[in-house]
Amino acid sequence: MSNNPSSEMIEEGRFNEMQQTVLLIEDNSIDAHLIQAYINKMPGAPFQVIWETRLDDGISRLKKKGIDLILLDLCLPDSQDLDTLLKVQKQVSTVPIIVLTGLNDEDIAVESVKCGAQDYLVKGQTDSSLLRRSMRYAIERKRAERDIHSYQEQLRSLAAEVSLTEERERRRIAHDLHDHIGQLLVLAKMKLSSFHSTFGKQVAKPVGEINELVDNAIRYTRSLTAELSPPVLYELGLEAAILWQAEQLQMRHDIKVVVEVNDEPIQLADEMRGLLFRAVRELLHNVIKHARAHQITIRLTGQVDHILIEIIDDGTGFDTKIIDRKNCQQHGFGIFSIQERLKYIGGSLFIESEVGKGTRVLLSAPKFC
């Protein structure tokens, strides 16, 4: 037989070593004293119990902090049923909650778990061992939830930083293409013209062929520059860049695009311009690809500290309930990616659509991040 301790034994040892404070909110004194007796029987005395009989008193105690676990009766003199749980959760979302319920209230208890309680115990069917196990697992599960949430926040922060860094790099590469490679190609074209003038017909054919290659390279460089980071975005602003994008879409896809902007230019941080332009462009491409729309309307509105961008199409529409992360991310920047990046900088994305009635997308973002 192995002498190595199991993971459960290790967790048990760690649990015994921790001094935890439990807030018991229970108006029935018999049930309250029974629960405290069960807790007192637990080896190592890992818990200190604070008992309150009313929800208001319990919430007042929660505001003082230092509570590691809540044992909550849902039916109290000043609150009933799920509303009791929701009021506690509104006060503290990081403390695990175990619901205490009567024999006839198990349906409500199950609903409580669905609403975020870690567990429920039925009064009259609980002993010290069951209570200890439930309390231990509730604390461990809540700790795991907090770790996962923290990890998700770190990933969201990292993704946003990557996005802003990517935007700066796109601008740098576009700048180099426009100011260096583009200039060199134009200079090469001028040199070819001078060469042709000097030597005349005897070099006309090869010079013409080289000139055509240079023209193609210039067109490709300009196209790549516009794709990476159109100069108009940083020279004239987001409104001008969206107007330019609308003209491009109309020419390429034979669709009417109406852009409505404020009379006053909207001042934005450079990184914000790039992020919003790419988001709008991605959403417009989704309309072109999937909506079969005849017209798109884009409205830009500058608020005191926010910008609102509304994109409306008269296309086929869709059921917003079927949107999931996989479908949202299959088109590059993606709706999910836009949502996450906007969320990190304090913005949001709202989608309103119905089959056969088109789609409305509303983006909101701070002017400076």
Tab-separated table of C-alpha atoms in Angstrom:
chain	number	residue	atom	x	y	z
A	1	MET	CA	0.000	0.000	0.000
A	2	SER	CA	1.389	3.426	-0.970
A	3	ASN	CA	2.375	5.858	1.772
A	4	ASN	CA	1.990	8.844	-0.538
A	5	PRO	CA	-0.920	11.092	0.480
A	6	SER	CA	-3.759	11.420	-2.028
A	7	SER	CA	-4.728	14.794	-3.483
A	8	GLU	CA	-7.904	14.658	-1.386
A	9	MET	CA	-5.873	14.163	1.798
A	10	ILE	CA	-3.657	17.108	0.843
A	11	GLU	CA	-6.705	19.301	0.264
A	12	GLU	CA	-8.145	18.119	3.580
A	13	GLY	CA	-4.956	19.063	5.389
A	14	ARG	CA	-4.875	22.476	3.770
A	15	PHE	CA	-8.545	22.979	4.632
A	16	ASN	CA	-7.917	22.130	8.288
A	17	GLU	CA	-5.092	24.649	8.509
A	18	MET	CA	-7.205	27.576	7.319
A	19	GLN	CA	-9.263	29.572	9.794
A	20	GLN	CA	-12.486	30.534	7.997
A	21	THR	CA	-15.239	32.930	9.028
A	22	VAL	CA	-18.777	31.780	8.250
A	23	LEU	CA	-21.774	34.094	8.160
A	24	LEU	CA	-24.934	32.173	9.053
A	25	ILE	CA	-28.126	34.036	8.113
A	26	GLU	CA	-30.951	32.000	9.639
A	27	ASP	CA	-34.027	33.197	11.547
A	28	ASN	CA	-34.895	29.821	13.106
A	29	SER	CA	-32.918	29.584	16.356
A	30	ILE	CA	-33.222	25.773	16.555
A	31	ASP	CA	-31.787	25.322	13.060
A	32	ALA	CA	-29.107	27.929	13.750
A	33	HIS	CA	-27.949	26.258	16.984
A	34	LEU	CA	-27.953	22.837	15.294
A	35	ILE	CA	-25.767	24.097	12.447
A	36	GLN	CA	-23.366	25.729	14.908
A	37	ALA	CA	-23.202	22.456	16.853
A	38	TYR	CA	-22.319	20.588	13.642
A	39	ILE	CA	-19.596	23.110	12.874
A	40	ASN	CA	-18.195	22.874	16.420
A	41	LYS	CA	-17.837	19.093	15.975
A	42	MET	CA	-15.568	19.537	12.970
A	43	PRO	CA	-11.947	18.548	13.693
A	44	GLY	CA	-9.437	21.339	14.040
A	45	ALA	CA	-12.136	24.003	14.620
A	46	PRO	CA	-11.560	25.536	11.162
A	47	PHE	CA	-14.578	27.857	11.338
A	48	GLN	CA	-15.700	30.866	13.319
A	49	VAL	CA	-19.466	31.401	13.016
A	50	ILE	CA	-21.250	34.772	12.963
A	51	TRP	CA	-25.029	34.421	13.240
A	52	GLU	CA	-27.601	36.925	11.974
A	53	THR	CA	-31.381	36.433	11.880
A	54	ARG	CA	-32.326	39.063	9.295
A	55	LEU	CA	-31.052	39.699	5.776
A	56	ASP	CA	-30.429	43.411	6.393
A	57	ASP	CA	-28.238	42.566	9.387
A	58	GLY	CA	-26.403	39.951	7.338
A	59	ILE	CA	-25.725	42.413	4.531
A	60	SER	CA	-24.510	44.983	7.055
A	61	ARG	CA	-22.034	42.393	8.349
A	62	LEU	CA	-20.915	41.554	4.817
A	63	LYS	CA	-20.034	45.204	4.217
A	64	LYS	CA	-17.395	44.911	6.960
A	65	LYS	CA	-15.603	42.256	4.865
A	66	GLY	CA	-13.737	39.246	6.236
A	67	ILE	CA	-16.437	36.651	5.454
A	68	ASP	CA	-15.227	33.445	3.751
A	69	LEU	CA	-18.526	31.556	3.421
A	70	ILE	CA	-22.251	32.304	3.716
A	71	LEU	CA	-24.872	29.822	4.933
A	72	LEU	CA	-28.129	31.385	3.786
A	73	ASP	CA	-31.724	30.573	4.627
A	74	LEU	CA	-33.851	31.894	1.754
A	75	CYS	CA	-36.969	32.509	3.824
A	76	LEU	CA	-36.227	35.315	6.263
A	77	PRO	CA	-38.450	37.891	7.982
A	78	ASP	CA	-37.313	40.646	5.601
A	79	SER	CA	-36.762	38.658	2.377
A	80	GLN	CA	-38.142	35.575	0.658
A	81	ASP	CA	-37.017	32.933	-1.836
A	82	LEU	CA	-34.588	33.688	-4.697
A	83	ASP	CA	-34.757	37.402	-4.027
A	84	THR	CA	-32.799	36.716	-0.822
A	85	LEU	CA	-29.955	35.113	-2.747
A	86	LEU	CA	-29.896	37.829	-5.389
A	87	LYS	CA	-29.648	40.573	-2.758
A	88	VAL	CA	-26.685	38.836	-1.128
A	89	GLN	CA	-24.968	38.259	-4.478
A	90	LYS	CA	-25.396	41.920	-5.345
A	91	GLN	CA	-23.507	42.779	-2.173
A	92	VAL	CA	-20.729	40.193	-2.574
A	93	SER	CA	-20.034	38.171	-5.701
A	94	THR	CA	-16.750	36.636	-4.537
A	95	VAL	CA	-17.954	34.855	-1.376
A	96	PRO	CA	-19.339	31.305	-1.788
A	97	ILE	CA	-22.956	30.780	-0.720
A	98	ILE	CA	-24.614	27.588	0.490
A	99	VAL	CA	-28.401	27.775	0.537
A	100	LEU	CA	-30.289	26.253	3.483
A	101	THR	CA	-33.726	24.996	2.531
A	102	GLY	CA	-36.682	23.170	4.045
A	103	LEU	CA	-37.928	19.797	2.869
A	104	ASN	CA	-40.524	21.344	0.560
A	105	ASP	CA	-38.245	23.944	-1.024
A	106	GLU	CA	-35.794	21.832	-3.035
A	107	ASP	CA	-36.995	23.257	-6.351
A	108	ILE	CA	-36.107	26.745	-5.152
A	109	ALA	CA	-32.769	25.438	-3.886
A	110	VAL	CA	-31.933	23.978	-7.298
A	111	GLU	CA	-32.839	27.297	-8.906
A	112	SER	CA	-30.530	28.982	-6.425
A	113	VAL	CA	-27.607	26.870	-7.610
A	114	LYS	CA	-28.446	27.819	-11.188
A	115	CYS	CA	-28.365	31.460	-10.079
A	116	GLY	CA	-24.882	31.143	-8.601
A	117	ALA	CA	-25.094	29.481	-5.174
A	118	GLN	CA	-22.331	26.910	-4.718
A	119	ASP	CA	-24.548	24.268	-3.085
A	120	TYR	CA	-27.711	23.712	-1.078
A	121	LEU	CA	-28.455	21.687	2.036
A	122	VAL	CA	-31.863	20.414	3.158
A	123	LYS	CA	-32.577	21.074	6.806
A	124	GLY	CA	-33.307	17.861	8.672
A	125	GLN	CA	-31.194	15.833	6.229
A	126	THR	CA	-27.825	17.334	7.122
A	127	ASP	CA	-25.168	16.169	9.580
A	128	SER	CA	-21.736	17.450	10.527
A	129	SER	CA	-19.923	15.384	7.894
A	130	LEU	CA	-22.207	16.461	5.034
A	131	LEU	CA	-22.087	20.093	6.131
A	132	ARG	CA	-18.281	20.058	6.338
A	133	ARG	CA	-17.930	18.488	2.892
A	134	SER	CA	-20.346	20.993	1.363
A	135	MET	CA	-18.582	23.936	2.993
A	136	ARG	CA	-15.161	22.709	1.923
A	137	TYR	CA	-16.179	22.138	-1.694
A	138	ALA	CA	-18.046	25.456	-1.857
A	139	ILE	CA	-14.923	27.343	-0.789
A	140	GLU	CA	-12.696	25.420	-3.196
A	141	ARG	CA	-15.096	25.823	-6.136
A	142	LYS	CA	-15.423	29.546	-5.524
A	143	ARG	CA	-11.653	29.880	-5.308
A	144	ALA	CA	-11.351	28.045	-8.628
A	145	GLU	CA	-13.977	30.385	-10.149
A	146	ARG	CA	-12.006	33.411	-8.974
A	147	ASP	CA	-8.801	31.977	-10.440
A	148	ILE	CA	-10.514	31.331	-13.769
A	149	HIS	CA	-12.031	34.821	-13.793
A	150	SER	CA	-8.643	36.363	-13.016
A	151	TYR	CA	-7.050	34.315	-15.800
A	152	GLN	CA	-9.757	35.402	-18.242
A	153	GLU	CA	-9.202	39.051	-17.313
A	154	GLN	CA	-5.474	38.641	-17.892
A	155	LEU	CA	-6.146	37.060	-21.296
A	156	ARG	CA	-8.562	39.864	-22.181
A	157	SER	CA	-6.004	42.453	-21.141
A	158	LEU	CA	-3.278	40.705	-23.125
A	159	ALA	CA	-5.511	40.442	-26.197
A	160	ALA	CA	-6.312	44.148	-26.006
A	161	GLU	CA	-2.630	45.046	-25.659
A	162	VAL	CA	-1.820	42.801	-28.624
A	163	SER	CA	-4.574	44.521	-30.603
A	164	LEU	CA	-3.235	48.015	-29.854
A	165	THR	CA	0.328	46.902	-30.580
A	166	GLU	CA	-0.846	45.326	-33.832
A	167	GLU	CA	-2.551	48.587	-34.793
A	168	ARG	CA	0.621	50.575	-34.160
A	169	GLU	CA	2.656	48.058	-36.166
A	170	ARG	CA	0.192	48.189	-39.043
A	171	ARG	CA	0.508	51.960	-39.084
A	172	ARG	CA	4.322	51.771	-39.004
A	173	ILE	CA	4.472	49.271	-41.884
A	174	ALA	CA	1.929	51.272	-43.902
A	175	HIS	CA	3.988	54.419	-43.280
A	176	ASP	CA	7.159	52.679	-44.489
A	177	LEU	CA	5.396	51.366	-47.584
A	178	HIS	CA	3.970	54.767	-48.420
A	179	ASP	CA	6.954	56.965	-47.583
A	180	HIS	CA	9.853	54.712	-48.562
A	181	ILE	CA	8.993	51.876	-50.918
A	182	GLY	CA	6.345	53.926	-52.700
A	183	GLN	CA	8.738	56.845	-53.100
A	184	LEU	CA	11.482	54.559	-54.407
A	185	LEU	CA	9.145	53.086	-56.992
A	186	VAL	CA	8.069	56.556	-58.161
A	187	LEU	CA	11.760	57.560	-58.410
A	188	ALA	CA	12.502	54.400	-60.399
A	189	LYS	CA	9.667	55.293	-62.795
A	190	MET	CA	11.140	58.777	-63.244
A	191	LYS	CA	14.575	57.303	-63.954
A	192	LEU	CA	13.068	54.978	-66.544
A	193	SER	CA	11.404	57.908	-68.244
A	194	SER	CA	14.731	59.771	-68.354
A	195	PHE	CA	16.483	56.670	-69.658
A	196	HIS	CA	13.886	56.281	-72.402
A	197	SER	CA	14.249	59.943	-73.398
A	198	THR	CA	18.003	59.529	-73.692
A	199	PHE	CA	18.171	56.324	-75.727
A	200	GLY	CA	14.909	56.528	-77.656
A	201	LYS	CA	13.410	53.693	-79.697
A	202	GLN	CA	16.218	51.190	-79.185
A	203	VAL	CA	15.177	50.710	-75.506
A	204	ALA	CA	11.475	51.408	-75.900
A	205	LYS	CA	10.279	47.829	-75.564
A	206	PRO	CA	12.274	46.761	-72.452
A	207	VAL	CA	11.694	50.140	-70.808
A	208	GLY	CA	7.954	49.844	-71.488
A	209	GLU	CA	7.885	46.373	-69.933
A	210	ILE	CA	9.837	47.525	-66.877
A	211	ASN	CA	7.623	50.595	-66.604
A	212	GLU	CA	4.527	48.387	-66.561
A	213	LEU	CA	6.037	46.253	-63.782
A	214	VAL	CA	6.825	49.373	-61.763
A	215	ASP	CA	3.253	50.649	-62.273
A	216	ASN	CA	1.908	47.317	-60.988
A	217	ALA	CA	4.239	47.485	-57.989
A	218	ILE	CA	3.057	51.039	-57.201
A	219	ARG	CA	-0.611	50.004	-57.420
A	220	TYR	CA	-0.005	46.967	-55.228
A	221	THR	CA	1.935	49.038	-52.670
A	222	ARG	CA	-0.881	51.596	-52.471
A	223	SER	CA	-3.469	48.848	-52.130
A	224	LEU	CA	-1.460	47.125	-49.396
A	225	THR	CA	-0.950	50.443	-47.594
A	226	ALA	CA	-4.704	51.107	-47.640
A	227	GLU	CA	-5.416	47.580	-46.407
A	228	LEU	CA	-2.955	47.817	-43.529
A	229	SER	CA	-3.700	51.363	-42.406
A	230	PRO	CA	-5.131	53.881	-44.884
A	231	PRO	CA	-3.246	57.208	-44.666
A	232	VAL	CA	-6.543	59.095	-44.736
A	233	LEU	CA	-7.374	57.599	-41.320
A	234	TYR	CA	-4.552	59.456	-39.572
A	235	GLU	CA	-4.325	62.474	-41.868
A	236	LEU	CA	-8.034	63.382	-41.949
A	237	GLY	CA	-9.674	61.292	-39.214
A	238	LEU	CA	-12.091	58.407	-38.736
A	239	GLU	CA	-15.010	60.077	-40.542
A	240	ALA	CA	-12.955	60.624	-43.704
A	241	ALA	CA	-11.608	57.058	-43.563
A	242	ILE	CA	-15.122	55.603	-43.299
A	243	LEU	CA	-16.297	57.825	-46.168
A	244	TRP	CA	-13.373	56.513	-48.217
A	245	GLN	CA	-14.232	52.907	-47.253
A	246	ALA	CA	-17.870	53.507	-48.237
A	247	GLU	CA	-16.788	54.737	-51.679
A	248	GLN	CA	-14.611	51.660	-52.134
A	249	LEU	CA	-17.481	49.330	-51.249
A	250	GLN	CA	-19.875	51.101	-53.613
A	251	MET	CA	-17.445	50.826	-56.511
A	252	ARG	CA	-16.536	47.183	-55.899
A	253	HIS	CA	-19.869	45.683	-54.851
A	254	ASP	CA	-22.556	47.890	-56.404
A	255	ILE	CA	-24.225	48.616	-53.064
A	256	LYS	CA	-25.413	51.969	-51.756
A	257	VAL	CA	-23.559	53.106	-48.624
A	258	VAL	CA	-24.783	56.234	-46.816
A	259	VAL	CA	-22.496	57.848	-44.217
A	260	GLU	CA	-23.943	60.345	-41.730
A	261	VAL	CA	-21.467	62.284	-39.571
A	262	ASN	CA	-21.418	65.251	-37.207
A	263	ASP	CA	-20.524	68.673	-38.544
A	264	GLU	CA	-17.681	68.853	-36.011
A	265	PRO	CA	-14.809	66.345	-36.392
A	266	ILE	CA	-14.656	63.709	-33.646
A	267	GLN	CA	-11.315	63.805	-31.837
A	268	LEU	CA	-9.948	60.317	-31.098
A	269	ALA	CA	-6.711	58.759	-29.891
A	270	ASP	CA	-4.733	57.229	-32.778
A	271	GLU	CA	-5.063	53.664	-31.463
A	272	MET	CA	-8.808	54.172	-31.033
A	273	ARG	CA	-9.136	55.376	-34.627
A	274	GLY	CA	-7.439	52.256	-35.901
A	275	LEU	CA	-9.440	49.874	-33.735
A	276	LEU	CA	-12.798	51.439	-34.649
A	277	PHE	CA	-11.964	51.666	-38.348
A	278	ARG	CA	-11.025	47.993	-38.477
A	279	ALA	CA	-14.162	47.060	-36.531
A	280	VAL	CA	-16.391	49.033	-38.915
A	281	ARG	CA	-14.635	47.593	-41.950
A	282	GLU	CA	-15.059	44.046	-40.644
A	283	LEU	CA	-18.758	44.602	-39.969
A	284	LEU	CA	-19.251	46.121	-43.444
A	285	HIS	CA	-17.523	43.146	-45.078
A	286	ASN	CA	-19.824	40.819	-43.107
A	287	VAL	CA	-22.829	42.678	-44.532
A	288	ILE	CA	-21.437	42.391	-48.070
A	289	LYS	CA	-20.670	38.708	-47.650
A	290	HIS	CA	-23.742	37.465	-45.801
A	291	ALA	CA	-26.631	39.959	-45.707
A	292	ARG	CA	-27.485	40.389	-49.428
A	293	ALA	CA	-28.322	44.002	-48.598
A	294	HIS	CA	-29.104	46.815	-51.062
A	295	GLN	CA	-28.186	49.672	-48.725
A	296	ILE	CA	-25.996	50.249	-45.685
A	297	THR	CA	-26.256	53.304	-43.455
A	298	ILE	CA	-23.387	54.307	-41.172
A	299	ARG	CA	-23.944	56.959	-38.496
A	300	LEU	CA	-21.134	58.463	-36.418
A	301	THR	CA	-22.110	60.496	-33.373
A	302	GLY	CA	-19.674	62.161	-30.996
A	303	GLN	CA	-20.757	62.312	-27.348
A	304	VAL	CA	-18.949	64.172	-24.562
A	305	ASP	CA	-16.484	61.382	-23.903
A	306	HIS	CA	-17.751	58.571	-26.146
A	307	ILE	CA	-18.276	57.893	-29.825
A	308	LEU	CA	-21.286	55.974	-31.135
A	309	ILE	CA	-21.185	54.185	-34.490
A	310	GLU	CA	-24.380	52.716	-35.908
A	311	ILE	CA	-24.387	50.359	-38.906
A	312	ILE	CA	-27.795	49.521	-40.389
A	313	ASP	CA	-28.472	47.289	-43.392
A	314	ASP	CA	-31.664	46.220	-45.184
A	315	GLY	CA	-30.431	42.671	-45.728
A	316	THR	CA	-31.782	39.256	-44.810
A	317	GLY	CA	-31.145	39.599	-41.075
A	318	PHE	CA	-30.645	36.654	-38.721
A	319	ASP	CA	-31.603	35.222	-35.356
A	320	THR	CA	-29.178	36.767	-32.844
A	321	LYS	CA	-29.622	33.766	-30.542
A	322	ILE	CA	-27.614	31.561	-32.907
A	323	ILE	CA	-24.490	33.718	-32.675
A	324	ASP	CA	-21.733	31.850	-30.841
A	325	ARG	CA	-18.014	32.286	-30.505
A	326	LYS	CA	-17.157	29.838	-33.277
A	327	ASN	CA	-19.413	31.595	-35.799
A	328	CYS	CA	-18.287	35.038	-34.605
A	329	GLN	CA	-14.598	34.307	-35.063
A	330	GLN	CA	-14.654	32.639	-38.466
A	331	HIS	CA	-14.371	35.964	-40.308
A	332	GLY	CA	-11.005	37.390	-39.199
A	333	PHE	CA	-11.472	40.226	-36.723
A	334	GLY	CA	-14.880	38.725	-35.915
A	335	ILE	CA	-17.832	39.945	-33.877
A	336	PHE	CA	-16.561	38.192	-30.750
A	337	SER	CA	-13.117	39.775	-31.144
A	338	ILE	CA	-14.684	43.210	-31.641
A	339	GLN	CA	-16.817	42.729	-28.514
A	340	GLU	CA	-13.854	41.670	-26.398
A	341	ARG	CA	-11.568	44.463	-27.557
A	342	LEU	CA	-14.252	47.097	-27.071
A	343	LYS	CA	-15.131	45.690	-23.661
A	344	TYR	CA	-11.528	45.961	-22.490
A	345	ILE	CA	-11.307	49.663	-23.366
A	346	GLY	CA	-14.691	50.439	-21.808
A	347	GLY	CA	-16.795	50.140	-24.961
A	348	SER	CA	-19.544	47.795	-26.114
A	349	LEU	CA	-21.179	46.241	-29.162
A	350	PHE	CA	-24.932	45.666	-29.463
A	351	ILE	CA	-26.593	43.685	-32.263
A	352	GLU	CA	-30.278	43.911	-33.153
A	353	SER	CA	-31.538	41.737	-35.999
A	354	GLU	CA	-34.505	39.724	-37.175
A	355	VAL	CA	-34.811	37.329	-40.089
A	356	GLY	CA	-36.037	39.237	-43.133
A	357	LYS	CA	-35.801	42.642	-41.443
A	358	GLY	CA	-32.146	43.583	-41.668
A	359	THR	CA	-29.592	44.219	-38.945
A	360	ARG	CA	-28.553	47.109	-36.701
A	361	VAL	CA	-25.167	47.124	-34.969
A	362	LEU	CA	-24.268	49.783	-32.416
A	363	LEU	CA	-20.665	50.324	-31.312
A	364	SER	CA	-19.807	52.510	-28.357
A	365	ALA	CA	-16.262	53.412	-27.342
A	366	PRO	CA	-14.446	56.040	-25.279
A	367	LYS	CA	-12.686	58.725	-27.310
A	368	PHE	CA	-9.412	58.130	-25.510
A	369	CYS	CA	-8.024	54.957	-23.930
